[in-house]
Short mmCIF file of C-alpha atoms and ligand atoms in Angstrom, two decimals:
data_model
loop_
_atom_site.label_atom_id
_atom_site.label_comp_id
_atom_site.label_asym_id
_atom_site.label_seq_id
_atom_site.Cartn_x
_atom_site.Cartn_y
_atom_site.Cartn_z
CA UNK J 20 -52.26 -29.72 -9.99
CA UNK J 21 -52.61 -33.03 -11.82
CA UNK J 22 -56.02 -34.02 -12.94
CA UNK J 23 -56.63 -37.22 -14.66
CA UNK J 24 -57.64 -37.66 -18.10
CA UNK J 25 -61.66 -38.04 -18.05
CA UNK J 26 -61.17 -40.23 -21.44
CA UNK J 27 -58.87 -42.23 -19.22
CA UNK J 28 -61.52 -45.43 -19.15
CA UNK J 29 -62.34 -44.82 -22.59
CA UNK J 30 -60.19 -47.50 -24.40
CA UNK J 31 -58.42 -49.75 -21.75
CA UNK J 32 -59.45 -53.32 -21.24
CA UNK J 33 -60.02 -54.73 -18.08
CA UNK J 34 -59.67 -58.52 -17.33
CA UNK J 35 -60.90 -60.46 -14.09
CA UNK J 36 -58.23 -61.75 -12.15
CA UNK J 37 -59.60 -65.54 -11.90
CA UNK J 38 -62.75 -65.92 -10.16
CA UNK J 39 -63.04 -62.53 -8.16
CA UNK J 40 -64.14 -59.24 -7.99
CA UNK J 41 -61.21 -57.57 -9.51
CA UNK J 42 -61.03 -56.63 -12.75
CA UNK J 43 -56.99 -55.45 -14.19
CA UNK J 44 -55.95 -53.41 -16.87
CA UNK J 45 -54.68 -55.85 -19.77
CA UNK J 46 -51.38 -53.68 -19.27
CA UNK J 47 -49.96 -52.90 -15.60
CA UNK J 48 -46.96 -50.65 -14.85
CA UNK J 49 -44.20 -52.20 -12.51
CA UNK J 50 -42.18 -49.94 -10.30
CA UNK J 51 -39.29 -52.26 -9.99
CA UNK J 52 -36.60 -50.04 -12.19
CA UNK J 53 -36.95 -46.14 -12.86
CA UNK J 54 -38.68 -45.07 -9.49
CA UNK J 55 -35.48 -45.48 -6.87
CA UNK J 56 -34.37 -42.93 -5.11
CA UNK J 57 -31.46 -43.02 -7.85
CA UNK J 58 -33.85 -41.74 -10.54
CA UNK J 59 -35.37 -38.86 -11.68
CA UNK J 60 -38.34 -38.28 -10.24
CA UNK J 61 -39.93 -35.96 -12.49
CA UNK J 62 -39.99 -38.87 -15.13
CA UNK J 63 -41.16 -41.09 -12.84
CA UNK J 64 -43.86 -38.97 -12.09
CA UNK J 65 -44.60 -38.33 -15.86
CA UNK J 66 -44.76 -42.24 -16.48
CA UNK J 67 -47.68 -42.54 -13.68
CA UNK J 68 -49.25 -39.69 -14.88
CA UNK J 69 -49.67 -41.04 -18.44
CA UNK J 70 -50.24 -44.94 -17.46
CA UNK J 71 -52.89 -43.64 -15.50
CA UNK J 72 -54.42 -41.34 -18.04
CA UNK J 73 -54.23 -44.37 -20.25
CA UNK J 74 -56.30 -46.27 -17.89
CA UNK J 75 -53.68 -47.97 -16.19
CA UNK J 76 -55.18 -48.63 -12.82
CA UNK J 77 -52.79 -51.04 -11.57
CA UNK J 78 -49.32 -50.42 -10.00
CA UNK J 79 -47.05 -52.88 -9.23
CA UNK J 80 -44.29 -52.39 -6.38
CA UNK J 81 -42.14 -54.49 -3.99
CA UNK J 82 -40.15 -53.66 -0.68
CA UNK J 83 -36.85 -53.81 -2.38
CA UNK J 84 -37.32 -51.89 -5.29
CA UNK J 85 -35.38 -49.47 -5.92
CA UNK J 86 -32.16 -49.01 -5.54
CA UNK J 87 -31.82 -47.78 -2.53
CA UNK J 88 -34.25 -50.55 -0.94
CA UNK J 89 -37.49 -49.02 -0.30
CA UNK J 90 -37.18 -45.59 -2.40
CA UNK J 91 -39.43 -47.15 -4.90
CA UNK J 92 -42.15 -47.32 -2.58
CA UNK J 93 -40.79 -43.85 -0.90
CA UNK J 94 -41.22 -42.07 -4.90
CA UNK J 95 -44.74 -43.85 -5.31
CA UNK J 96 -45.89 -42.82 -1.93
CA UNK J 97 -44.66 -39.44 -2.64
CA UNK J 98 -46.44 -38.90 -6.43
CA UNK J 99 -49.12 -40.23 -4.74
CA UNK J 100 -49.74 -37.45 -2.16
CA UNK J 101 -48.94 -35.20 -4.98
CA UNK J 102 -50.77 -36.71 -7.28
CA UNK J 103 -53.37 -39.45 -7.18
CA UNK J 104 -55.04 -38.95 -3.73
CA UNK J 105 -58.18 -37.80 -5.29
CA UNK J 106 -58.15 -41.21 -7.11
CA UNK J 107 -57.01 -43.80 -4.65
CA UNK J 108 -60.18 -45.84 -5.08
CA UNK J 109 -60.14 -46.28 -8.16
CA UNK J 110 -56.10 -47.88 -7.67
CA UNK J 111 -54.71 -51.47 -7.33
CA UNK J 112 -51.61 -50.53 -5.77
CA UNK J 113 -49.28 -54.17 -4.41
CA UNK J 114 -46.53 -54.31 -2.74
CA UNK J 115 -44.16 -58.02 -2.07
CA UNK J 116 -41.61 -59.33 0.66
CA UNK J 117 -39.86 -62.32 0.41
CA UNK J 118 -36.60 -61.47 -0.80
CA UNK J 119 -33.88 -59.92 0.90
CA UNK J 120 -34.32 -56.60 2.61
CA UNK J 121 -32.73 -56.12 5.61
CA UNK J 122 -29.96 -57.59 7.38
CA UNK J 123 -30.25 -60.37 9.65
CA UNK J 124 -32.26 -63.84 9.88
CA UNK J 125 -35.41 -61.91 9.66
CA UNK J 126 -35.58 -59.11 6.75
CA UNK J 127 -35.48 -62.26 3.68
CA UNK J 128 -37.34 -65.43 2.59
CA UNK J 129 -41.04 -65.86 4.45
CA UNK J 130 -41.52 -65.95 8.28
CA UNK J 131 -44.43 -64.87 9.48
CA UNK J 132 -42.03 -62.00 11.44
CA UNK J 133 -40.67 -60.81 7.81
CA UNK J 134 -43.62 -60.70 6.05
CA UNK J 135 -45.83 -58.55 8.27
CA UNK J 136 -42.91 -56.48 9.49
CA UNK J 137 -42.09 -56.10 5.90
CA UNK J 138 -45.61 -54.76 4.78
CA UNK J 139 -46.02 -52.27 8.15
CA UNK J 140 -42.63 -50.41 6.59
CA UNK J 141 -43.99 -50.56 2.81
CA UNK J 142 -47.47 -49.58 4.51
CA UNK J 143 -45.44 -46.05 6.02
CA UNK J 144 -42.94 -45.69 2.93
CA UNK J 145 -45.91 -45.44 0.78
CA UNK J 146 -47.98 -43.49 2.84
CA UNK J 147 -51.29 -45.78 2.70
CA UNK J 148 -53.55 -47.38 4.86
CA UNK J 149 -53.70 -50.41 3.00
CA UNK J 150 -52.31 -52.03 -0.16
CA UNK J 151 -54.76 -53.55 -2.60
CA UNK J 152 -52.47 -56.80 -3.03
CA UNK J 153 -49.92 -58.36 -0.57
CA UNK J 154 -47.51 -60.80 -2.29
CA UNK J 155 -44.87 -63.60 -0.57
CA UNK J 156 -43.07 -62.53 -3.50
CA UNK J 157 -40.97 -66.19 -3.52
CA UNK J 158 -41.50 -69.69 -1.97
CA UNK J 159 -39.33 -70.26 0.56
CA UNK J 160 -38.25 -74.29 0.77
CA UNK J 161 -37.25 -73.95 4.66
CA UNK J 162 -40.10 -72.66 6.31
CA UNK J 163 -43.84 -74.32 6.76
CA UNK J 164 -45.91 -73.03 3.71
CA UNK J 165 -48.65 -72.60 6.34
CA UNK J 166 -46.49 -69.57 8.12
CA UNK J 167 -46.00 -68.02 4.92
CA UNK J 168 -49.60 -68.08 3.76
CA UNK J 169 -50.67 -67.53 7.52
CA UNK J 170 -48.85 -64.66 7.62
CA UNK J 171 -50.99 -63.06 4.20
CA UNK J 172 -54.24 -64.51 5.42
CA UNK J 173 -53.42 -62.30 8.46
CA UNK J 174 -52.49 -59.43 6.13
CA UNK J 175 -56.05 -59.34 4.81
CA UNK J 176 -57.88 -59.87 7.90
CA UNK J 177 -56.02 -56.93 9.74
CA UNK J 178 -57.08 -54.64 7.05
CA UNK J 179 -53.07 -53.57 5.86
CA UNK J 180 -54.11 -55.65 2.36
CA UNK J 181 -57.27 -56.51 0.43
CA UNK J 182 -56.16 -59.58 -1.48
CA UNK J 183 -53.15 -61.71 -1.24
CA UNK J 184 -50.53 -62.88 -3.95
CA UNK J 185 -48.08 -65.34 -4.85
CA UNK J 186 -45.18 -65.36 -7.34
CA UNK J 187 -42.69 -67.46 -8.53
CA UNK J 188 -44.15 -70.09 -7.14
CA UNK J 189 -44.12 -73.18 -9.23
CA UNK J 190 -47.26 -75.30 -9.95
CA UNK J 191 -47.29 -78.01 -7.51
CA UNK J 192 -46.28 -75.15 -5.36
CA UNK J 193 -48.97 -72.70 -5.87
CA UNK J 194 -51.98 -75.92 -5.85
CA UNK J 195 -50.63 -76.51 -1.91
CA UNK J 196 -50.39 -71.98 -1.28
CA UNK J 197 -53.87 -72.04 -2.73
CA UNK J 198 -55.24 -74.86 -0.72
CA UNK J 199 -53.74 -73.35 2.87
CA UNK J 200 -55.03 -70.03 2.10
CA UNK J 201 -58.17 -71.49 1.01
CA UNK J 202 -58.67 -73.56 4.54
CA UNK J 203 -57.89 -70.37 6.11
CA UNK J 204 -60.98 -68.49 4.29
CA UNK J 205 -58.49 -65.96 2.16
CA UNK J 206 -58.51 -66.41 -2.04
CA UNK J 207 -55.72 -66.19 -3.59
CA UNK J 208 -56.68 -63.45 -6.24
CA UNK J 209 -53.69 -63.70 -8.04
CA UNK J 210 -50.33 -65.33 -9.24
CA UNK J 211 -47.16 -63.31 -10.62
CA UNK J 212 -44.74 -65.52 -12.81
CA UNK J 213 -42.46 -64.52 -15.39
CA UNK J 214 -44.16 -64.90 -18.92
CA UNK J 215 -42.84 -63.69 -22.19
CA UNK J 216 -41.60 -65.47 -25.66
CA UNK J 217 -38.60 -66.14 -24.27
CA UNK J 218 -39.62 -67.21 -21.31
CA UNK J 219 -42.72 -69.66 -21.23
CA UNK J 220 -42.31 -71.71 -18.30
CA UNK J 221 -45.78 -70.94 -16.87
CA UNK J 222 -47.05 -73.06 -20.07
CA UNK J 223 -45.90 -76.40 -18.22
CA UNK J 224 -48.73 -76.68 -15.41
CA UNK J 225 -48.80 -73.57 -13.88
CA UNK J 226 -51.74 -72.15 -16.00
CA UNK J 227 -53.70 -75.04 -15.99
CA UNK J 228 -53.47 -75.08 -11.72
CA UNK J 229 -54.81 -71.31 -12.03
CA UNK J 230 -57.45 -72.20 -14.51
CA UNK J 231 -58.39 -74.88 -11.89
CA UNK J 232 -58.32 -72.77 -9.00
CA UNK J 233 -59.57 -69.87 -10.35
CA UNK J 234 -56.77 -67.67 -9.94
CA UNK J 235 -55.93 -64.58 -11.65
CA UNK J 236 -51.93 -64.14 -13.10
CA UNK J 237 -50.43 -60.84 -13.90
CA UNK J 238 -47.23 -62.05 -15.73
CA UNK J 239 -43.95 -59.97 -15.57
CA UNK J 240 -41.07 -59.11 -18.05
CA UNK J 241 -43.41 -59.46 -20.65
CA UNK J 242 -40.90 -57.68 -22.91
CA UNK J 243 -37.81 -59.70 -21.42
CA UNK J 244 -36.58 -56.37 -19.78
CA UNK J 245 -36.22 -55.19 -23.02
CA UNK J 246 -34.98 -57.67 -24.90
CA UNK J 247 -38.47 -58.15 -26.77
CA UNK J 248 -38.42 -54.70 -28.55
CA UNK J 249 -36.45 -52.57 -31.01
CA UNK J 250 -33.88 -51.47 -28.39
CA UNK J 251 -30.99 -53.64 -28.73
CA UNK J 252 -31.26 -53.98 -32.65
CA UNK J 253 -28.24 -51.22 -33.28
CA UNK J 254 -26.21 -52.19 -29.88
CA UNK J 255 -26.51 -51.23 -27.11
CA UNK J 256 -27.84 -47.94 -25.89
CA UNK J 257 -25.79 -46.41 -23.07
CA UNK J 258 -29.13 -45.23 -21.55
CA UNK J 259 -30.82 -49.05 -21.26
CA UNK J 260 -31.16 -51.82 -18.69
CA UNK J 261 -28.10 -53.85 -20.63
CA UNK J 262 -25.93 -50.74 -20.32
CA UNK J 263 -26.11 -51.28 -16.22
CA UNK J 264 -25.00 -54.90 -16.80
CA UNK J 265 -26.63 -55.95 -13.94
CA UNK J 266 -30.36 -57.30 -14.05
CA UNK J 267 -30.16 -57.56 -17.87
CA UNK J 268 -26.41 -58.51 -18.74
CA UNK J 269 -24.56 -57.13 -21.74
CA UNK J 270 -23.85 -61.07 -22.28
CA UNK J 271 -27.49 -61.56 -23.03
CA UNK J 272 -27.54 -59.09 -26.07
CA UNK J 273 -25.69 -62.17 -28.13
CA UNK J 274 -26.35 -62.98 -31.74
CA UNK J 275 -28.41 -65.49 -31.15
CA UNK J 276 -30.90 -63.81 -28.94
CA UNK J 277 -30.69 -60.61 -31.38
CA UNK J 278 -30.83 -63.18 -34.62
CA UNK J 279 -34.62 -63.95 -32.96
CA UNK J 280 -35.60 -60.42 -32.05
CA UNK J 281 -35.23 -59.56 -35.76
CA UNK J 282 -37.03 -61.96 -37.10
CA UNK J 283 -39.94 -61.16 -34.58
CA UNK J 284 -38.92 -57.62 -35.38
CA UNK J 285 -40.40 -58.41 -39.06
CA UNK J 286 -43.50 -60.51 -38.10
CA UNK J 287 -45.03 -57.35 -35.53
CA UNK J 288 -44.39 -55.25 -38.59
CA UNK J 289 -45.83 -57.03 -41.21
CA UNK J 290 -48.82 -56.59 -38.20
CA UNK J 291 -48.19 -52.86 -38.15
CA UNK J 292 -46.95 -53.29 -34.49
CA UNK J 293 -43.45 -52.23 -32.65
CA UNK J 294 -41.87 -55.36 -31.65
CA UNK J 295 -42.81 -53.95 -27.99
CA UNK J 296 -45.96 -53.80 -28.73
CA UNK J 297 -46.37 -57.73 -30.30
CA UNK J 298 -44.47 -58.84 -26.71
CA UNK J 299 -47.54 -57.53 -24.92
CA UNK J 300 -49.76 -58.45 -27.30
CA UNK J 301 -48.56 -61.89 -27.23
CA UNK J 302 -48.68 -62.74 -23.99
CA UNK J 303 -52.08 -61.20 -23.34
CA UNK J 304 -53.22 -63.92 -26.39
CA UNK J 305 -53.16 -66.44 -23.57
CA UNK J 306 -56.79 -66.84 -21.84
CA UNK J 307 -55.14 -67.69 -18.30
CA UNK J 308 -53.42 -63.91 -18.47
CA UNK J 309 -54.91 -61.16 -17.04
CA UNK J 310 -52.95 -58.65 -17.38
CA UNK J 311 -49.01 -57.74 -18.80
CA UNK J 312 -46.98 -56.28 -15.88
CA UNK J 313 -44.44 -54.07 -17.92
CA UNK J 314 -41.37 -51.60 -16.86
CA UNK J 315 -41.05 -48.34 -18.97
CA UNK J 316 -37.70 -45.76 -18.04
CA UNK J 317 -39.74 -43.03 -20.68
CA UNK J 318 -43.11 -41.99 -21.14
CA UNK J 319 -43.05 -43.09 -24.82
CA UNK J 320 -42.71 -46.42 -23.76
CA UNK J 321 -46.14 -46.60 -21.74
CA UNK J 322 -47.50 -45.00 -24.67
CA UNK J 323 -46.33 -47.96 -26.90
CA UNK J 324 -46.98 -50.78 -24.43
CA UNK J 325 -50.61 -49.75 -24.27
CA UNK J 326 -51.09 -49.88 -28.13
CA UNK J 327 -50.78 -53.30 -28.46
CA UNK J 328 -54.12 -53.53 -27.18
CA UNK J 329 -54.69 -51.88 -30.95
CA UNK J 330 -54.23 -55.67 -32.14
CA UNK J 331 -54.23 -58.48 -29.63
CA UNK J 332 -55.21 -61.16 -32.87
CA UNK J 333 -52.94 -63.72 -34.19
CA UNK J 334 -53.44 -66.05 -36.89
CA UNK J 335 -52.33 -69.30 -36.29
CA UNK J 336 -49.86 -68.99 -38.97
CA UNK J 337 -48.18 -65.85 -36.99
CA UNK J 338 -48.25 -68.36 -34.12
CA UNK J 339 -46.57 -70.96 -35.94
CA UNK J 340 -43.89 -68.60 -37.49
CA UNK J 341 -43.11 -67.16 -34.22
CA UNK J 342 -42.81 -70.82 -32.35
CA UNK J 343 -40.35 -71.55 -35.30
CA UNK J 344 -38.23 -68.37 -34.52
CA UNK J 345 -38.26 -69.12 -30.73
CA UNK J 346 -37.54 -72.63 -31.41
CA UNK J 347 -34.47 -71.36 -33.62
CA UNK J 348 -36.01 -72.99 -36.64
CA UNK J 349 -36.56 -70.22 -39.01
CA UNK J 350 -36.54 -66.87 -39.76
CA UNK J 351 -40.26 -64.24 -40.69
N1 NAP T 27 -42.45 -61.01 -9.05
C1 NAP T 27 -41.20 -60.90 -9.41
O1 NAP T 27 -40.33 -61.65 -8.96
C2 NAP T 27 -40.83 -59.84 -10.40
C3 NAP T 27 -39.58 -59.88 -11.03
C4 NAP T 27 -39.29 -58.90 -11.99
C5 NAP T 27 -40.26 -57.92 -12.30
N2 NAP T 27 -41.45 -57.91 -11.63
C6 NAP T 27 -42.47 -56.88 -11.90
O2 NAP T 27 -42.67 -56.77 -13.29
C7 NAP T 27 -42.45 -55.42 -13.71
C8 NAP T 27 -41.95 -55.39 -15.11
O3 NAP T 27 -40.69 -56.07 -15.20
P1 NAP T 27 -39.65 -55.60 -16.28
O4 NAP T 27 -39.34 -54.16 -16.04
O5 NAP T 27 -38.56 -56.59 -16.34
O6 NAP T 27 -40.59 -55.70 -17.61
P2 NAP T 27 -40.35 -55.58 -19.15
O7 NAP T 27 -41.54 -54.82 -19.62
O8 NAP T 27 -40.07 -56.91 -19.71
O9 NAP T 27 -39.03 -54.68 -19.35
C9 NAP T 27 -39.07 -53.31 -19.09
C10 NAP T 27 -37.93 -52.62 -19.84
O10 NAP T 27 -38.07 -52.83 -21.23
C11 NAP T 27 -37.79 -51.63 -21.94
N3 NAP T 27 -39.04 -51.22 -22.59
C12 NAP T 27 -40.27 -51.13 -22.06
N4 NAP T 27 -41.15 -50.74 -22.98
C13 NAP T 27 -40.49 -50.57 -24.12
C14 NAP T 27 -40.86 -50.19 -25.41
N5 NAP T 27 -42.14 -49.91 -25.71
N6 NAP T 27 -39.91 -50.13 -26.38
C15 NAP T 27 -38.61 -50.42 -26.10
N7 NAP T 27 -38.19 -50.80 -24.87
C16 NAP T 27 -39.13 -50.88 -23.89
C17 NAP T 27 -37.32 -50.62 -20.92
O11 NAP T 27 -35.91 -50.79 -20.82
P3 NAP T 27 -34.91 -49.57 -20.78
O12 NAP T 27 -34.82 -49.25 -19.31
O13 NAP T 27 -33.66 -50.16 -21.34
O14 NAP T 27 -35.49 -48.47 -21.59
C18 NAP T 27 -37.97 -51.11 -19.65
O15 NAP T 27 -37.29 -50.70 -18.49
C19 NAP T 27 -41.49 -54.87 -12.66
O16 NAP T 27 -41.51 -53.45 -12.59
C20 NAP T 27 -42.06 -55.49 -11.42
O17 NAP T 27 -43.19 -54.79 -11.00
C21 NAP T 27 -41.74 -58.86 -10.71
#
């Protein structure tokens, strides 16, 4: 029988999500790769084990993980009758819809019909009363942004989610989500955008509309799937995310992405981190973050991801040097 580590809220941070009553582990585990029915479930069960040992309270799923669809949400919901019953309270478990999941005109995008249908089957797969976050995981330009954000306010007020979500939605985007959910008496706890050093989109607006509203934002692919760490520096490996060629393409793995990587490679060790570890590090430097949603495929990895809470500082001249080697300007 597992039992959890009683040191496990010894040396995680926690960070409110905006202005709420939720408080996230600076690092979160996403279930999106390494939990499908395709996987071995054994290590997926290690992974959770340790992340939540670690103080990793958060986990961070969708309706189409996987693949198959839905066996990422089938694993969870079975390590967690194996597992973590005994602990559900003290779990922020999400779940998303709002991309494509089952055929037809309404398993995809955001109708009211998809979303709730959507959650109801995550709700079973998972085996929970509730999820602790309910996400329209993507805007959708063709149908009313009131249906969409109806369809989460009536999420929470049914009882199947606690909080609502949005992600990927832009800034102008997520002011107008905010607004409709506000006028409907639901907060939106929290945004999900993709944030890392190579990707800093969230930079242009979309913070500062958070900061405003008083939203929480858990980013993901803090480690560019990968990209960000030590992985790729000798090729390759035929047991990574580029090996599948599919969400992370072998085409990305060029020289001029890996030129960067080393360089940044040099600047987290000169700070006695893994390159891994800076990635987290640096996007958790930003105030409006509240926590880093990573992906691990080993144990090891959630092990490394939650050092870099070991040093979270950065001079302003490692912030400069790394700007330069982002901007292609120079080298560590
Ligand atoms: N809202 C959205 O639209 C959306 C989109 C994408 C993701 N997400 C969420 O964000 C979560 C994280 O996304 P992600 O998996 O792309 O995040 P990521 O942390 O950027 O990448 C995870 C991958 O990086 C490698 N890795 C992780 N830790 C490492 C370490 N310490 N050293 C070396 N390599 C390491 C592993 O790749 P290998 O498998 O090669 O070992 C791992 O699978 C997802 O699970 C999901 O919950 C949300």
């Amino acid at each position: 029988m597992y039992v959890a580590d009683d040191k496990r809220y010894d040396s995680m941070q926690y960070r409110r999500s905006g202005r709420s009553g939720i408080q996230l582990p600076a690092v979160s585990l996403g279930l999106w790769h390494n939990f499908g029915g395709v996987d071995n479930f054994e290590n997926s069960r290690a992974m959770l084990r340790r992340a939540f040992d670690l103080g990793i309270t958060h986990f961070d799923l969708a309706n189409n993980y996987g693949p198959p669809y839905g066996s990422a949400e089938e694993t969870f919901g079975q390590i967690l009758k194996k597992d973590f019953l005994p602990y559900r309270d003290e779990l922020m478990i999400s779940t998303k819809a709002g991309w494509d999941m089952w055929p037809g005109p309404y398993g995809d995008l955001g109708s009211r019909k998809y979303l709730l249908a959507s959650l109801d089957q995550s709700l079973k797969r998972m085996g929970l009363e509730y999820v602790d976050i309910f996400y329209h995981h993507r805007p959708d330009p063709d149908t009313p942004m009131e249906e969409s954000m109806g369809a989460l306010d009536t999420a929470v007020r049914s009882g199947r989610a606690l909080y609502a979500g949005i992600s990927a939605y832009n800034a102008k985007q997520t002011s107008e989500a905010v607004k409709i959910l506000r006028d409907l008496g639901t907060h939106c706890l929290i945004h999900q955008p993709k944030y890392s050093m190579f990707v800093r989109d969230p930079e242009q607006g979309l913070f500062d509309v958070l900061e405003k509203e008083g939203v929480g934002s858990i980013v993901f692919s803090p480690l560019a799937q990968g990209l960000l760490s030590d992985r790729y520096l000798k090729g390759i490996p035929s047991d990574s995310r580029a090996a599948r060629d599919f969400f992370l393409k072998k085409k990305d793995i060029g020289e001029a992405a890996l030129a960067k990587v080393r360089a940044l490679n040099e600047i987290a060790a000169q700070r006695g981190q893994t390159l891994a570890e800076m990635a987290v590090a640096w996007v958790l430097r930003h105030p409006r973050v509240t926590s880093a949603l990573v992906g691990t495929s080993k144990v090891s990895q959630v092990d490394d991801n939650v050092a870099a809470l070991k040093n979270l500082k950065f001079s302003a001249e490692e912030l400069r040097k790394i700007d330069g080697i982002l901007a292609g300007k120079q080298s560590a």
